[in-house]
Tab-separated table of C-alpha atoms and ligand atoms in Angstrom:
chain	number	residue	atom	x	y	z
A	20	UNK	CA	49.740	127.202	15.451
A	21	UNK	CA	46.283	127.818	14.279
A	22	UNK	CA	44.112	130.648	13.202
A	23	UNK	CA	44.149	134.195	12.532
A	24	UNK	CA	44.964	134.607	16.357
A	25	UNK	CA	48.098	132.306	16.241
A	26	UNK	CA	46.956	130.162	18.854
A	27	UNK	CA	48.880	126.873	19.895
A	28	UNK	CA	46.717	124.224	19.870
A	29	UNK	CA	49.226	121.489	21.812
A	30	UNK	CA	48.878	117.604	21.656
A	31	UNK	CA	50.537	115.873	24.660
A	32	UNK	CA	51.152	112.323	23.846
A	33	UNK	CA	53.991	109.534	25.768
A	34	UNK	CA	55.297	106.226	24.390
A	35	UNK	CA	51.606	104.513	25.149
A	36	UNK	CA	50.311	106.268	22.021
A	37	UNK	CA	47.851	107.986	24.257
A	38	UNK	CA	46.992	111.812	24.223
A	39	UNK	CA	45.416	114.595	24.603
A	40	UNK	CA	44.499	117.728	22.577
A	41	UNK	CA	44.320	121.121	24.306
A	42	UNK	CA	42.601	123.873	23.052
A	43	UNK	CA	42.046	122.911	19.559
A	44	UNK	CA	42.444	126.071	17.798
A	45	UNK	CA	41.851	124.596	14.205
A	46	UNK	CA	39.259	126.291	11.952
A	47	UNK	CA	39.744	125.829	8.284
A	48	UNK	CA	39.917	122.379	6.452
A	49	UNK	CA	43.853	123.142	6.403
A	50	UNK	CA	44.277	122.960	9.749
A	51	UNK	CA	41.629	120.227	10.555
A	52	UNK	CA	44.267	118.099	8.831
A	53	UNK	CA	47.027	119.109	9.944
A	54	UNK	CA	45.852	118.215	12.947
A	55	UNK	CA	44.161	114.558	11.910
A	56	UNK	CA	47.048	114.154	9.744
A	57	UNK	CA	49.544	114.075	12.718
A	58	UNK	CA	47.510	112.011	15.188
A	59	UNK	CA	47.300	108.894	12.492
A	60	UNK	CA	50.478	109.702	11.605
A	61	UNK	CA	52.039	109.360	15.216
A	62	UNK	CA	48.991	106.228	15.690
A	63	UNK	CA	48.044	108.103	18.832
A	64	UNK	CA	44.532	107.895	20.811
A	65	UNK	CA	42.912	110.317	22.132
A	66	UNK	CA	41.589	110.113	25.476
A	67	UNK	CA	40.528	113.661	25.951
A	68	UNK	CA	40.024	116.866	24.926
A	69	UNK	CA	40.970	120.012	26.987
A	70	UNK	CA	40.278	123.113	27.530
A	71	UNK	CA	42.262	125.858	29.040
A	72	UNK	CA	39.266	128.414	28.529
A	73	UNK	CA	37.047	129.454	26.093
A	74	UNK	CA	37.873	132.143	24.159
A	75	UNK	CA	36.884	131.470	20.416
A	76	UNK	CA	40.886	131.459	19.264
A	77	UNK	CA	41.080	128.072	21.540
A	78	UNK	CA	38.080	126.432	20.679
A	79	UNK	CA	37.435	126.311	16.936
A	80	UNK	CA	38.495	122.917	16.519
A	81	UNK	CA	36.391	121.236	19.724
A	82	UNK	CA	33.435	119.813	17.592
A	83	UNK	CA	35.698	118.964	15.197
A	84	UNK	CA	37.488	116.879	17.497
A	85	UNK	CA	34.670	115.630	19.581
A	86	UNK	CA	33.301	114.326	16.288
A	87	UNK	CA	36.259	112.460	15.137
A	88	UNK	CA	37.573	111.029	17.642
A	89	UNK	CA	34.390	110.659	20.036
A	90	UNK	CA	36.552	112.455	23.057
A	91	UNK	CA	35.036	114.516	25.750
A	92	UNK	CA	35.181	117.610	26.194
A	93	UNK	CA	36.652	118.548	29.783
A	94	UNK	CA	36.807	122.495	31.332
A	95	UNK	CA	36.107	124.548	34.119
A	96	UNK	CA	32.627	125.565	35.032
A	97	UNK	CA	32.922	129.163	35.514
A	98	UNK	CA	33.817	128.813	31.671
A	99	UNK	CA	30.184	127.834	30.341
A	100	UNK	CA	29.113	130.982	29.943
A	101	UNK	CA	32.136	132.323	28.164
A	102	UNK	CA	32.031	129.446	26.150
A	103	UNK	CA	28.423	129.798	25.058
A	104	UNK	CA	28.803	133.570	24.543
A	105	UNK	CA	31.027	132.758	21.346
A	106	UNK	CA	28.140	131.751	19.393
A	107	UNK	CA	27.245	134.824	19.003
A	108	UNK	CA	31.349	136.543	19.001
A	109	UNK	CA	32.476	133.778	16.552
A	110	UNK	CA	30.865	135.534	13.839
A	111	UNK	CA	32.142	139.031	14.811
A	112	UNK	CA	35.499	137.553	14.344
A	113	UNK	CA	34.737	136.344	10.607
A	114	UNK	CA	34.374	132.528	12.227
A	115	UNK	CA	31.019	132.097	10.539
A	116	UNK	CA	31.705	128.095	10.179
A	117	UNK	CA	32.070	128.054	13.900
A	118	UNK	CA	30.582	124.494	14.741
A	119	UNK	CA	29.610	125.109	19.228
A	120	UNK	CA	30.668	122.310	21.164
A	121	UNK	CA	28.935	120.825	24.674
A	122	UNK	CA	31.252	120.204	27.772
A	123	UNK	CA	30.764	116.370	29.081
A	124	UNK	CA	32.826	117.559	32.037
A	125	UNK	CA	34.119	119.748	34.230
A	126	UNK	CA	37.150	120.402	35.926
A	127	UNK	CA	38.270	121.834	39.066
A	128	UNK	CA	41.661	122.544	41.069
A	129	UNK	CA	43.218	119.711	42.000
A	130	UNK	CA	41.879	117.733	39.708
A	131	UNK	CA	44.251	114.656	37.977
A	132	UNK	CA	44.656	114.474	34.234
A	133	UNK	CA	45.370	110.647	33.392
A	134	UNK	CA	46.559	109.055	30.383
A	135	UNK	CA	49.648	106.849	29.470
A	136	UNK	CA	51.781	107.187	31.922
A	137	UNK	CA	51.109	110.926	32.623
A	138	UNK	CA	49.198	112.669	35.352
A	139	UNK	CA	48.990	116.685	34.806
A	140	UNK	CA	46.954	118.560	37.872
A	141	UNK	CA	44.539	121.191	37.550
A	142	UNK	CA	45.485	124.410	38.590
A	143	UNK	CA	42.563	127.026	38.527
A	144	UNK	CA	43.687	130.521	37.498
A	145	UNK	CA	41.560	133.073	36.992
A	146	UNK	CA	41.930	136.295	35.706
A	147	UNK	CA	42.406	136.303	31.697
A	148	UNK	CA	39.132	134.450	31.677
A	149	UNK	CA	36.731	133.687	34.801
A	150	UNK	CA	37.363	130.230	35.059
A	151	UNK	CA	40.714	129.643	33.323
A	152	UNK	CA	42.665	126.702	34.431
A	153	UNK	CA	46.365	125.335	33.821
A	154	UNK	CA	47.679	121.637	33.270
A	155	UNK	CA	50.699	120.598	35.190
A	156	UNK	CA	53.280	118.076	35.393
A	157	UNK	CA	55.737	117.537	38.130
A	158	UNK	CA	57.240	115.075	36.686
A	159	UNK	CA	57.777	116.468	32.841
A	160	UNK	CA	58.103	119.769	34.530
A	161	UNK	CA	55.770	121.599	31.987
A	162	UNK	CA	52.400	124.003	32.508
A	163	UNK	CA	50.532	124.651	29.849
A	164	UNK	CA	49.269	127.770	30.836
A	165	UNK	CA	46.843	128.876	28.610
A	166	UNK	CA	46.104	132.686	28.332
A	167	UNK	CA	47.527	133.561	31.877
A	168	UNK	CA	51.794	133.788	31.456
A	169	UNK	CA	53.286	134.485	28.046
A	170	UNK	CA	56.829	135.208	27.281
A	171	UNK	CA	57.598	138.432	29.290
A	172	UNK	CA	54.064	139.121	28.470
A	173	UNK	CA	50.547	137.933	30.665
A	174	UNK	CA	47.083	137.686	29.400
A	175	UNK	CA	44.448	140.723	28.124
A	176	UNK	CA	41.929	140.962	31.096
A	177	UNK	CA	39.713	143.637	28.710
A	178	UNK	CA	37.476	140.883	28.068
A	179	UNK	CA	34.193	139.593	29.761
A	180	UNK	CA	34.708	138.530	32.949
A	181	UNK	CA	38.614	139.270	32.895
A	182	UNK	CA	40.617	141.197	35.995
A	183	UNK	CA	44.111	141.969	36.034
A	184	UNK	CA	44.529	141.921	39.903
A	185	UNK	CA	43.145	138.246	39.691
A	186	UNK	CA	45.195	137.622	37.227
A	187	UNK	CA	48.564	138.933	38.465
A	188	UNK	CA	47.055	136.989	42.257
A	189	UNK	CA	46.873	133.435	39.625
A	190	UNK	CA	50.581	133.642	38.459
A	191	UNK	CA	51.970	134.514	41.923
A	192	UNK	CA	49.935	132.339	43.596
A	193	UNK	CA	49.968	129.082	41.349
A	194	UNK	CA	52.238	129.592	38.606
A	195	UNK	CA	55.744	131.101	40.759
A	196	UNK	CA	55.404	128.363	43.292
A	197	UNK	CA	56.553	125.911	40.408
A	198	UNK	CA	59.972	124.948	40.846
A	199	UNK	CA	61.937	127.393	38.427
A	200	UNK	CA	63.233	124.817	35.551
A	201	UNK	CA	59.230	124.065	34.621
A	202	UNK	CA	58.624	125.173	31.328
A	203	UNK	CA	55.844	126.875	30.184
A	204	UNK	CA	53.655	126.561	27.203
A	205	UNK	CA	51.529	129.561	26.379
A	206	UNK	CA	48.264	129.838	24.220
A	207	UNK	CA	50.057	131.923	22.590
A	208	UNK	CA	53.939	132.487	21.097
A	209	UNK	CA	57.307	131.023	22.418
A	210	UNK	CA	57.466	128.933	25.426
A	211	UNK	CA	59.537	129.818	28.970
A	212	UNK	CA	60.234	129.011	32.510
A	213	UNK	CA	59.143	129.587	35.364
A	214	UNK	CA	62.131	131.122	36.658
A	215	UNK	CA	63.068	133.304	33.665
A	216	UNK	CA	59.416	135.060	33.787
A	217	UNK	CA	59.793	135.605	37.319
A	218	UNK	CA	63.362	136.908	37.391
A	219	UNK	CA	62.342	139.097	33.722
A	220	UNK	CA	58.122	139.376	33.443
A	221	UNK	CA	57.555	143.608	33.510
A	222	UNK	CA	53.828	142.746	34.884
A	223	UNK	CA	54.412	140.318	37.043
A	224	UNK	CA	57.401	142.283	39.535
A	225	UNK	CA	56.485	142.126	43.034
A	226	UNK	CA	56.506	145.477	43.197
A	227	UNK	CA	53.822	146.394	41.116
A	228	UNK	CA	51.540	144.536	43.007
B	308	ZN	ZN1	42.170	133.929	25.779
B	309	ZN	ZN1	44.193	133.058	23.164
């Protein structure tokens, strides 16, 4: 958990020592370690770097990464221009050592995340951020889902570019037709399933729709 947002900066690694980081939310020297200090400590390699969007709570640590381990940085298009307006935000949130990354790629729906032995697809869901996407896998039966579905909670859609009815449309459409034991990780807070948020999420009942 990194930063004064408490954003969960997640490293997804299998027996082949090979990983990737997603949304590297590490700002301070601290938590630049932290994070170094448990990829040499596990031996793992990174392969790539991830994001889910670009809000400046989930992208601190991207140069810092990109740097150090010489990994690309992969995320949706429609995020750019969120991603380059935090040049200027970074500061308004006290970041002022905020280091801006480049993209090297970009990724749509569909899409296959490869490394190890994993695959994860893209899932593109909109709504918290224009071009916020998810990372699935049907076989670990995990989403990390970014900003959209927390914890009997979903994600702000206040900010530039956000809409709630999108958002709402993203975890009906992509995220409830998971199968219901899939666990989710969150940008932020406790992880869940599927099934519980859908049985128990207040902003996600059908009938508020
Ligand atoms: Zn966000
Ligand atoms: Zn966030």
């Amino acid at each position: 958990m990194f930063n004064a947002f408490q954003e969960n900066t997640y490293i997804i690694s299998d027996e082949t020592k090979e990983c990737v980081i997603v949304d590297p939310g590490c700002y301070d020297d601290h938590e630049k370690k932290e994070l170094s200090d448990y990829i040499s400590e596990n031996q793992l390699r990174v392969k790539m770097l991830l994001n889910t969007h670009c809000h400046i709570d989930h992208i601190l640590g991207n140069e810092f990464v990109k740097q150090k381990y010489g990994s690309n940085l992969y995320l949706h298009k429609t995020e750019v221009f969120v991603l380059n307006a935090q040049k200027i935000l970074a500061s308004h949130y006290g970041f002022n050592l905020y280091q801006p990354a480049t993209p090297d790629n970009y990724l749509n729906e569909g899409d296959l995340i490869e490394f190890g032995t994993q695959k994860f697809s893209v899932l593109f869901v909109p709504g918290h951020s224009p071009g916020h996407i998810a990372f699935y896998s049907e076989k670990e039966k995990v989403v990390l889902a970014g900003d959209v579905l927390f914890l009997n909670s979903v994600g702000r859609t206040d900010l530039p570019g956000g809409n709630h009815n999108t958002l709402i449309d993203s975890i009906h459409k992509k995220l409830f037709t998971l199968p219901d034991d899939v666990t989710v990780y969150p940008g932020h807070g406790n992880e869940t399933t599927i099934g519980v948020e859908k049985r128990t999420n207040p902003f996600c009942a059908l009938t508020l729709r």
